[in-house]
Short mmCIF file of N, CA and C in Angstrom, two decimals:
data_model
loop_
_atom_site.label_atom_id
_atom_site.label_comp_id
_atom_site.label_asym_id
_atom_site.label_seq_id
_atom_site.Cartn_x
_atom_site.Cartn_y
_atom_site.Cartn_z
N GLU A 1 124.90 96.10 88.74
CA GLU A 1 126.17 95.43 88.73
C GLU A 1 126.38 94.64 87.42
N TYR A 2 125.25 94.09 86.94
CA TYR A 2 125.39 93.31 85.63
C TYR A 2 125.76 94.27 84.54
N LEU A 3 125.24 95.42 84.52
CA LEU A 3 125.59 96.35 83.41
C LEU A 3 127.05 96.84 83.62
N ARG A 4 127.42 97.05 84.80
CA ARG A 4 128.87 97.38 85.05
C ARG A 4 129.76 96.17 84.48
N GLN A 5 129.43 95.03 84.77
CA GLN A 5 130.25 93.86 84.26
C GLN A 5 130.31 93.83 82.69
N ILE A 6 129.11 93.91 82.09
CA ILE A 6 129.22 93.78 80.61
C ILE A 6 129.77 94.95 79.95
N TYR A 7 129.46 96.24 80.47
CA TYR A 7 129.95 97.39 79.74
C TYR A 7 131.50 97.38 80.06
N GLY A 8 131.97 97.08 81.21
CA GLY A 8 133.40 96.98 81.52
C GLY A 8 134.09 96.00 80.60
N ALA A 9 133.52 94.86 80.38
CA ALA A 9 134.11 93.75 79.55
C ALA A 9 134.21 94.29 78.14
N ALA A 10 133.14 95.02 77.70
CA ALA A 10 133.22 95.55 76.25
C ALA A 10 134.29 96.56 76.11
N LEU A 11 134.44 97.48 77.08
CA LEU A 11 135.42 98.49 77.01
C LEU A 11 136.82 97.99 77.24
N ALA A 12 136.94 96.79 77.78
CA ALA A 12 138.29 96.22 78.01
C ALA A 12 138.82 95.52 76.75
N GLU A 13 137.96 95.35 75.74
CA GLU A 13 138.38 94.74 74.53
C GLU A 13 139.25 95.61 73.69
N PRO A 14 140.34 95.05 73.09
CA PRO A 14 141.21 95.85 72.34
C PRO A 14 140.43 96.50 71.15
N GLY A 15 140.73 97.79 70.83
CA GLY A 15 140.08 98.57 69.85
C GLY A 15 138.74 99.09 70.14
N ILE A 16 138.21 98.77 71.24
CA ILE A 16 136.91 99.33 71.61
C ILE A 16 137.16 100.58 72.46
N SER A 17 136.60 101.71 71.98
CA SER A 17 136.89 102.97 72.65
C SER A 17 135.58 103.62 73.19
N GLY A 18 134.44 103.02 73.04
CA GLY A 18 133.19 103.63 73.55
C GLY A 18 132.05 102.64 73.47
N LEU A 19 130.96 103.11 73.95
CA LEU A 19 129.73 102.30 73.96
C LEU A 19 128.60 103.13 73.37
N CYS A 20 127.75 102.43 72.56
CA CYS A 20 126.51 102.99 72.07
C CYS A 20 125.42 102.13 72.59
N ILE A 21 124.54 102.68 73.46
CA ILE A 21 123.48 101.96 74.14
C ILE A 21 122.17 102.48 73.75
N GLY A 22 121.19 101.57 73.55
CA GLY A 22 119.82 102.01 73.34
C GLY A 22 118.91 101.49 74.40
N THR A 23 117.99 102.33 74.82
CA THR A 23 117.01 101.85 75.84
C THR A 23 115.75 102.72 75.72
N ARG A 24 114.78 102.36 76.56
CA ARG A 24 113.56 103.08 76.67
C ARG A 24 113.62 104.11 77.76
N PRO A 25 112.87 105.21 77.69
CA PRO A 25 112.95 106.19 78.77
C PRO A 25 112.37 105.71 80.09
N ASP A 26 111.57 104.63 80.12
CA ASP A 26 111.02 104.15 81.33
C ASP A 26 111.88 103.05 81.94
N CYS A 27 112.98 102.74 81.34
CA CYS A 27 113.89 101.69 81.74
C CYS A 27 115.28 102.24 82.11
N LEU A 28 115.25 103.32 82.77
CA LEU A 28 116.54 104.04 83.05
C LEU A 28 116.52 104.59 84.55
N PRO A 29 116.86 103.66 85.45
CA PRO A 29 116.94 104.11 86.86
C PRO A 29 118.13 104.99 87.12
N ASP A 30 118.17 105.72 88.17
CA ASP A 30 119.25 106.63 88.50
C ASP A 30 120.57 105.82 88.54
N ALA A 31 120.51 104.66 89.12
CA ALA A 31 121.78 103.86 89.25
C ALA A 31 122.37 103.56 87.93
N ALA A 32 121.60 103.32 86.86
CA ALA A 32 122.08 103.09 85.51
C ALA A 32 122.69 104.46 84.89
N ILE A 33 121.95 105.52 85.18
CA ILE A 33 122.45 106.83 84.70
C ILE A 33 123.78 107.15 85.34
N ASP A 34 123.90 106.96 86.62
CA ASP A 34 125.16 107.22 87.37
C ASP A 34 126.32 106.31 86.78
N LEU A 35 125.99 105.08 86.49
CA LEU A 35 127.04 104.16 85.87
C LEU A 35 127.45 104.67 84.55
N LEU A 36 126.52 105.17 83.67
CA LEU A 36 126.84 105.66 82.37
C LEU A 36 127.72 106.93 82.50
N GLU A 37 127.40 107.80 83.42
CA GLU A 37 128.24 108.98 83.67
C GLU A 37 129.58 108.58 84.06
N GLU A 38 129.74 107.64 85.00
CA GLU A 38 131.09 107.13 85.47
C GLU A 38 131.87 106.60 84.22
N LEU A 39 131.24 105.87 83.37
CA LEU A 39 131.97 105.38 82.19
C LEU A 39 132.27 106.44 81.15
N ALA A 40 131.38 107.39 81.06
CA ALA A 40 131.49 108.47 80.06
C ALA A 40 132.67 109.48 80.48
N GLN A 41 133.07 109.45 81.73
CA GLN A 41 134.22 110.26 82.10
C GLN A 41 135.54 109.66 81.70
N ARG A 42 135.48 108.39 81.27
CA ARG A 42 136.78 107.69 80.80
C ARG A 42 136.69 107.26 79.36
N SER A 43 135.45 107.06 78.79
CA SER A 43 135.24 106.62 77.45
C SER A 43 134.05 107.30 76.86
N TYR A 44 133.96 107.15 75.51
CA TYR A 44 132.76 107.69 74.86
C TYR A 44 131.55 106.81 75.19
N VAL A 45 130.48 107.41 75.59
CA VAL A 45 129.30 106.72 75.90
C VAL A 45 128.09 107.47 75.21
N SER A 46 127.39 106.80 74.31
CA SER A 46 126.26 107.35 73.63
C SER A 46 125.03 106.56 74.09
N LEU A 47 123.96 107.27 74.49
CA LEU A 47 122.77 106.68 74.87
C LEU A 47 121.58 107.23 74.00
N GLU A 48 120.99 106.21 73.31
CA GLU A 48 119.80 106.55 72.39
C GLU A 48 118.58 106.14 73.21
N LEU A 49 117.62 107.15 73.40
CA LEU A 49 116.36 106.86 74.08
C LEU A 49 115.28 106.74 73.05
N GLY A 50 114.62 105.61 73.07
CA GLY A 50 113.51 105.37 72.15
C GLY A 50 112.26 106.08 72.65
N ILE A 51 112.19 107.37 72.41
CA ILE A 51 111.04 108.15 72.82
C ILE A 51 109.85 108.00 71.93
N GLN A 52 110.14 108.03 70.60
CA GLN A 52 109.17 107.87 69.62
C GLN A 52 108.18 109.13 69.47
N SER A 53 107.63 109.57 70.54
CA SER A 53 106.75 110.77 70.47
C SER A 53 106.68 111.30 71.90
N PHE A 54 106.38 112.61 72.01
CA PHE A 54 106.07 113.26 73.28
C PHE A 54 104.58 113.40 73.42
N GLU A 55 103.74 112.82 72.56
CA GLU A 55 102.33 112.89 72.61
C GLU A 55 101.68 111.61 73.15
N ASN A 56 101.03 111.73 74.26
CA ASN A 56 100.45 110.53 74.92
C ASN A 56 99.55 109.70 74.03
N PRO A 57 98.63 110.34 73.24
CA PRO A 57 97.76 109.57 72.41
C PRO A 57 98.59 108.68 71.36
N THR A 58 99.72 109.16 70.83
CA THR A 58 100.48 108.44 69.93
C THR A 58 101.20 107.33 70.66
N LEU A 59 101.78 107.64 71.90
CA LEU A 59 102.47 106.56 72.60
C LEU A 59 101.44 105.48 72.97
N GLU A 60 100.21 105.72 73.25
CA GLU A 60 99.20 104.78 73.55
C GLU A 60 98.92 103.96 72.29
N TRP A 61 98.73 104.67 71.12
CA TRP A 61 98.47 103.97 69.85
C TRP A 61 99.61 103.05 69.50
N LEU A 62 100.81 103.40 69.73
CA LEU A 62 101.95 102.59 69.47
C LEU A 62 102.14 101.50 70.54
N THR A 63 101.36 101.51 71.53
CA THR A 63 101.44 100.59 72.76
C THR A 63 102.99 100.55 73.27
N ARG A 64 103.49 101.72 73.51
CA ARG A 64 104.85 101.85 73.95
C ARG A 64 105.05 101.45 75.37
N GLY A 65 104.04 101.64 76.20
CA GLY A 65 104.22 101.27 77.64
C GLY A 65 104.83 102.37 78.43
N HIS A 66 105.14 103.48 77.85
CA HIS A 66 105.57 104.69 78.63
C HIS A 66 104.86 105.88 78.12
N ASP A 67 104.94 106.98 78.87
CA ASP A 67 104.23 108.19 78.55
C ASP A 67 105.16 109.37 78.31
N ARG A 68 104.59 110.52 78.00
CA ARG A 68 105.43 111.71 77.78
C ARG A 68 106.23 112.08 78.95
N ASP A 69 105.66 112.06 80.18
CA ASP A 69 106.38 112.40 81.34
C ASP A 69 107.51 111.51 81.68
N SER A 70 107.49 110.23 81.29
CA SER A 70 108.60 109.30 81.45
C SER A 70 109.76 109.77 80.60
N SER A 71 109.46 110.15 79.40
CA SER A 71 110.54 110.61 78.47
C SER A 71 111.15 111.90 79.02
N ILE A 72 110.37 112.85 79.40
CA ILE A 72 110.89 114.15 79.86
C ILE A 72 111.67 113.96 81.16
N ASP A 73 111.17 113.09 82.05
CA ASP A 73 111.90 112.84 83.30
C ASP A 73 113.21 112.16 83.01
N ALA A 74 113.27 111.19 82.07
CA ALA A 74 114.54 110.50 81.73
C ALA A 74 115.53 111.50 81.21
N LEU A 75 115.11 112.39 80.28
CA LEU A 75 116.01 113.38 79.67
C LEU A 75 116.54 114.38 80.73
N GLN A 76 115.66 114.80 81.66
CA GLN A 76 116.01 115.76 82.66
C GLN A 76 117.05 115.12 83.59
N ARG A 77 116.83 113.87 83.99
CA ARG A 77 117.80 113.26 84.87
C ARG A 77 119.17 112.99 84.15
N LEU A 78 119.00 112.64 82.86
CA LEU A 78 120.30 112.52 82.16
C LEU A 78 121.06 113.83 82.06
N LYS A 79 120.40 114.89 81.80
CA LYS A 79 121.01 116.21 81.73
C LYS A 79 121.72 116.61 83.09
N LYS A 80 121.05 116.25 84.12
CA LYS A 80 121.52 116.62 85.47
C LYS A 80 122.64 115.68 85.89
N ARG A 81 122.36 114.40 85.84
CA ARG A 81 123.23 113.38 86.44
C ARG A 81 124.31 112.86 85.51
N ALA A 82 124.15 112.98 84.16
CA ALA A 82 125.16 112.41 83.28
C ALA A 82 125.53 113.38 82.11
N PRO A 83 126.11 114.52 82.49
CA PRO A 83 126.42 115.56 81.48
C PRO A 83 127.45 115.06 80.44
N HIS A 84 128.26 114.05 80.76
CA HIS A 84 129.28 113.60 79.78
C HIS A 84 128.68 112.50 78.81
N VAL A 85 127.52 112.03 79.03
CA VAL A 85 126.87 111.05 78.17
C VAL A 85 126.24 111.73 76.95
N HIS A 86 126.57 111.29 75.82
CA HIS A 86 126.01 111.77 74.54
C HIS A 86 124.65 111.20 74.45
N THR A 87 123.60 112.05 74.68
CA THR A 87 122.28 111.61 74.62
C THR A 87 121.59 111.86 73.23
N CYS A 88 120.98 110.90 72.75
CA CYS A 88 120.22 111.01 71.43
C CYS A 88 118.76 110.55 71.64
N ALA A 89 117.86 111.34 71.06
CA ALA A 89 116.45 111.05 71.13
C ALA A 89 115.98 110.47 69.82
N HIS A 90 115.29 109.39 69.92
CA HIS A 90 114.68 108.71 68.67
C HIS A 90 113.25 108.99 68.56
N PHE A 91 112.79 109.48 67.35
CA PHE A 91 111.43 109.85 67.12
C PHE A 91 110.85 109.20 65.81
N MET A 92 109.54 108.89 65.87
CA MET A 92 108.83 108.49 64.62
C MET A 92 107.72 109.50 64.41
N PHE A 93 107.64 109.89 63.14
CA PHE A 93 106.61 110.80 62.74
C PHE A 93 105.65 110.07 61.83
N GLY A 94 104.26 110.49 61.90
CA GLY A 94 103.28 109.93 60.99
C GLY A 94 102.29 109.03 61.64
N SER A 95 102.28 108.90 62.94
CA SER A 95 101.24 108.10 63.51
C SER A 95 99.87 108.75 63.26
N PRO A 96 98.83 108.08 63.11
CA PRO A 96 97.56 108.72 62.81
C PRO A 96 97.06 109.55 63.89
N THR A 97 97.64 109.35 65.07
CA THR A 97 97.21 110.12 66.32
C THR A 97 98.06 111.30 66.55
N ASP A 98 99.16 111.60 65.71
CA ASP A 98 99.99 112.70 65.90
C ASP A 98 99.16 114.00 65.68
N SER A 99 99.49 114.98 66.45
CA SER A 99 98.93 116.32 66.18
C SER A 99 99.71 116.99 65.06
N PRO A 100 99.11 117.94 64.47
CA PRO A 100 99.85 118.65 63.36
C PRO A 100 101.13 119.34 63.78
N THR A 101 101.23 119.65 65.12
CA THR A 101 102.43 120.33 65.60
C THR A 101 103.40 119.32 66.31
N ALA A 102 103.22 118.06 66.17
CA ALA A 102 104.02 117.09 66.83
C ALA A 102 105.58 117.27 66.62
N PRO A 103 105.96 117.43 65.33
CA PRO A 103 107.42 117.59 64.98
C PRO A 103 107.96 118.83 65.64
N ARG A 104 107.24 119.92 65.46
CA ARG A 104 107.71 121.20 66.03
C ARG A 104 107.85 121.14 67.51
N ASP A 105 106.75 120.62 68.17
CA ASP A 105 106.70 120.57 69.66
C ASP A 105 107.84 119.65 70.27
N ALA A 106 108.21 118.60 69.43
CA ALA A 106 109.23 117.68 69.92
C ALA A 106 110.57 118.43 69.81
N ALA A 107 110.81 119.12 68.73
CA ALA A 107 112.03 119.91 68.59
C ALA A 107 112.19 120.97 69.68
N LEU A 108 111.13 121.66 70.01
CA LEU A 108 111.27 122.71 71.03
C LEU A 108 111.54 122.10 72.43
N LEU A 109 110.96 120.95 72.70
CA LEU A 109 111.25 120.24 73.96
C LEU A 109 112.69 119.74 74.00
N LEU A 110 113.20 119.22 72.85
CA LEU A 110 114.53 118.74 72.84
C LEU A 110 115.54 119.83 73.05
N ASN A 111 115.21 121.03 72.54
CA ASN A 111 116.07 122.15 72.74
C ASN A 111 116.40 122.49 74.21
N GLU A 112 115.46 122.12 75.11
CA GLU A 112 115.58 122.45 76.48
C GLU A 112 116.10 121.26 77.32
N LEU A 113 116.16 120.05 76.69
CA LEU A 113 116.37 118.90 77.52
C LEU A 113 117.86 118.36 77.43
N GLY A 114 118.73 119.05 76.83
CA GLY A 114 120.15 118.64 76.86
C GLY A 114 120.60 117.54 75.90
N VAL A 115 119.83 117.20 74.97
CA VAL A 115 120.24 116.13 73.99
C VAL A 115 121.32 116.65 73.04
N LYS A 116 122.13 115.79 72.56
CA LYS A 116 123.17 116.10 71.58
C LYS A 116 122.71 115.80 70.15
N GLY A 117 121.83 114.72 70.05
CA GLY A 117 121.43 114.34 68.70
C GLY A 117 120.01 113.83 68.65
N ALA A 118 119.50 113.60 67.41
CA ALA A 118 118.15 113.04 67.27
C ALA A 118 118.21 112.10 66.10
N LYS A 119 117.35 111.06 66.14
CA LYS A 119 117.19 110.10 65.01
C LYS A 119 115.74 110.21 64.67
N LEU A 120 115.45 110.29 63.37
CA LEU A 120 114.06 110.38 62.81
C LEU A 120 113.67 109.34 61.80
N HIS A 121 112.52 108.82 61.90
CA HIS A 121 111.92 108.05 60.75
C HIS A 121 110.50 108.10 60.87
N GLN A 122 109.83 107.67 59.75
CA GLN A 122 108.39 107.67 59.66
C GLN A 122 107.86 106.35 60.22
N VAL A 123 106.64 106.32 60.56
CA VAL A 123 105.98 105.07 60.96
C VAL A 123 106.00 104.20 59.72
N MET A 124 106.49 102.96 59.95
CA MET A 124 106.63 102.01 58.84
C MET A 124 105.82 100.74 59.26
N VAL A 125 105.11 100.27 58.37
CA VAL A 125 104.34 99.01 58.63
C VAL A 125 105.13 97.93 58.02
N LEU A 126 105.80 97.16 58.84
CA LEU A 126 106.64 96.05 58.40
C LEU A 126 106.01 94.68 58.55
N ASP A 127 106.20 93.82 57.53
CA ASP A 127 105.55 92.48 57.65
C ASP A 127 106.03 91.82 58.90
N HIS A 128 105.08 90.96 59.39
CA HIS A 128 105.33 90.10 60.54
C HIS A 128 105.51 90.88 61.88
N THR A 129 104.84 92.01 61.91
CA THR A 129 104.85 92.81 63.19
C THR A 129 103.35 93.01 63.70
N GLU A 130 103.29 93.41 64.87
CA GLU A 130 101.96 93.70 65.41
C GLU A 130 101.30 94.86 64.65
N LEU A 131 102.10 95.85 64.32
CA LEU A 131 101.60 96.96 63.58
C LEU A 131 100.96 96.48 62.21
N ALA A 132 101.72 95.56 61.61
CA ALA A 132 101.14 95.04 60.31
C ALA A 132 99.85 94.28 60.47
N ARG A 133 99.71 93.56 61.58
CA ARG A 133 98.50 92.83 61.85
C ARG A 133 97.38 93.87 62.10
N ARG A 134 97.66 94.93 62.89
CA ARG A 134 96.63 95.95 63.05
C ARG A 134 96.31 96.68 61.75
N TYR A 135 97.24 96.94 60.91
CA TYR A 135 96.99 97.60 59.62
C TYR A 135 96.13 96.73 58.70
N ARG A 136 96.40 95.43 58.72
CA ARG A 136 95.56 94.50 57.92
C ARG A 136 94.10 94.52 58.37
N GLU A 137 93.90 94.51 59.72
CA GLU A 137 92.57 94.50 60.26
C GLU A 137 91.84 95.76 60.15
N GLN A 138 92.53 96.90 60.30
CA GLN A 138 91.93 98.20 60.20
C GLN A 138 92.93 99.19 59.68
N PRO A 139 93.04 99.29 58.39
CA PRO A 139 94.07 100.25 57.71
C PRO A 139 93.91 101.60 58.28
N PHE A 140 95.10 102.28 58.47
CA PHE A 140 95.20 103.61 58.85
C PHE A 140 96.07 104.33 57.86
N PRO A 141 95.94 105.68 57.85
CA PRO A 141 96.75 106.48 56.88
C PRO A 141 98.21 106.47 57.19
N THR A 142 99.03 106.45 56.18
CA THR A 142 100.46 106.60 56.42
C THR A 142 100.98 107.81 55.58
N LEU A 143 102.08 108.38 55.91
CA LEU A 143 102.55 109.53 55.28
C LEU A 143 103.18 109.30 53.85
N SER A 144 102.91 110.15 53.03
CA SER A 144 103.61 110.07 51.66
C SER A 144 105.04 110.66 51.98
N ILE A 145 105.95 110.45 50.94
CA ILE A 145 107.32 111.00 51.14
C ILE A 145 107.24 112.47 51.26
N ASP A 146 106.40 113.17 50.62
CA ASP A 146 106.29 114.66 50.71
C ASP A 146 105.78 115.09 52.09
N GLU A 147 104.77 114.36 52.58
CA GLU A 147 104.25 114.74 53.94
C GLU A 147 105.25 114.46 55.00
N TYR A 148 105.97 113.35 54.88
CA TYR A 148 107.07 113.06 55.84
C TYR A 148 108.15 114.17 55.70
N GLY A 149 108.56 114.55 54.46
CA GLY A 149 109.53 115.57 54.28
C GLY A 149 109.13 116.89 54.93
N ALA A 150 107.83 117.24 54.83
CA ALA A 150 107.30 118.46 55.48
C ALA A 150 107.46 118.39 56.97
N GLN A 151 107.24 117.24 57.55
CA GLN A 151 107.26 117.07 58.99
C GLN A 151 108.68 117.13 59.46
N VAL A 152 109.70 116.54 58.71
CA VAL A 152 111.06 116.60 58.99
C VAL A 152 111.57 118.02 58.95
N ALA A 153 111.16 118.78 57.90
CA ALA A 153 111.50 120.21 57.72
C ALA A 153 110.95 121.04 58.94
N ASP A 154 109.76 120.74 59.36
CA ASP A 154 109.17 121.45 60.53
C ASP A 154 110.01 121.16 61.81
N PHE A 155 110.39 119.99 61.98
CA PHE A 155 111.22 119.55 63.13
C PHE A 155 112.51 120.29 63.02
N LEU A 156 113.22 120.20 61.86
CA LEU A 156 114.57 120.84 61.77
C LEU A 156 114.54 122.35 61.85
N THR A 157 113.45 123.03 61.41
CA THR A 157 113.32 124.41 61.47
C THR A 157 113.32 124.93 62.96
N HIS A 158 112.84 124.07 63.79
CA HIS A 158 112.65 124.50 65.24
C HIS A 158 113.75 123.92 66.17
N LEU A 159 114.56 123.00 65.61
CA LEU A 159 115.62 122.40 66.40
C LEU A 159 116.88 123.29 66.42
N LYS A 160 117.45 123.40 67.63
CA LYS A 160 118.70 124.21 67.77
C LYS A 160 119.75 123.58 66.81
N PRO A 161 120.56 124.52 66.23
CA PRO A 161 121.55 123.95 65.29
C PRO A 161 122.59 123.08 65.96
N GLU A 162 122.86 123.20 67.21
CA GLU A 162 123.88 122.41 67.78
C GLU A 162 123.40 121.03 68.03
N ILE A 163 122.14 120.74 67.88
CA ILE A 163 121.63 119.36 68.07
C ILE A 163 121.60 118.80 66.57
N TYR A 164 122.30 117.65 66.37
CA TYR A 164 122.44 117.22 64.95
C TYR A 164 121.63 115.93 64.82
N LEU A 165 121.39 115.58 63.60
CA LEU A 165 120.70 114.40 63.26
C LEU A 165 121.66 113.23 63.13
N GLU A 166 121.50 112.18 63.88
CA GLU A 166 122.41 110.97 63.77
C GLU A 166 121.90 110.12 62.70
N ARG A 167 120.63 110.16 62.46
CA ARG A 167 119.97 109.31 61.35
C ARG A 167 118.68 109.95 60.92
N LEU A 168 118.49 109.94 59.61
CA LEU A 168 117.34 110.42 59.03
C LEU A 168 116.87 109.42 57.96
N CYS A 169 115.76 108.78 58.15
CA CYS A 169 115.20 107.86 57.24
C CYS A 169 114.20 108.51 56.37
#
């Protein structure tokens, strides 16, 4: 009911024609999905899921608090229950725990899960973050621009052309 109130208030504002919402795949109960579909039948609704990876070792390394199955389940429920919601999947490439086929495998899964878009970026070690603290204590390899470009190319080569990139860093 809280989400209904705040989303309704936002959509009631003059000049507002839609919502762009970001959340985690493990924070998406059916009631929220149903509300998003209800709103999407009247207004534009975009939902970005912060999946980051479909690989459990990477999700554990990133301390995401969710696993591969949570992401797949959320995308399957969105596809079934909210066909009018524009769903976007957000990924990071370059964790030291990523398998060599992580980008390709992610694209192939997305092809089947009903997403409309994807956002990509590399693992970035930003000052004043937990990841920066971990990096200072025990440095780990990061991707060069060429290595990241190769991973993006691998992802795009396997992604259906009707799924577009909303952001590429």
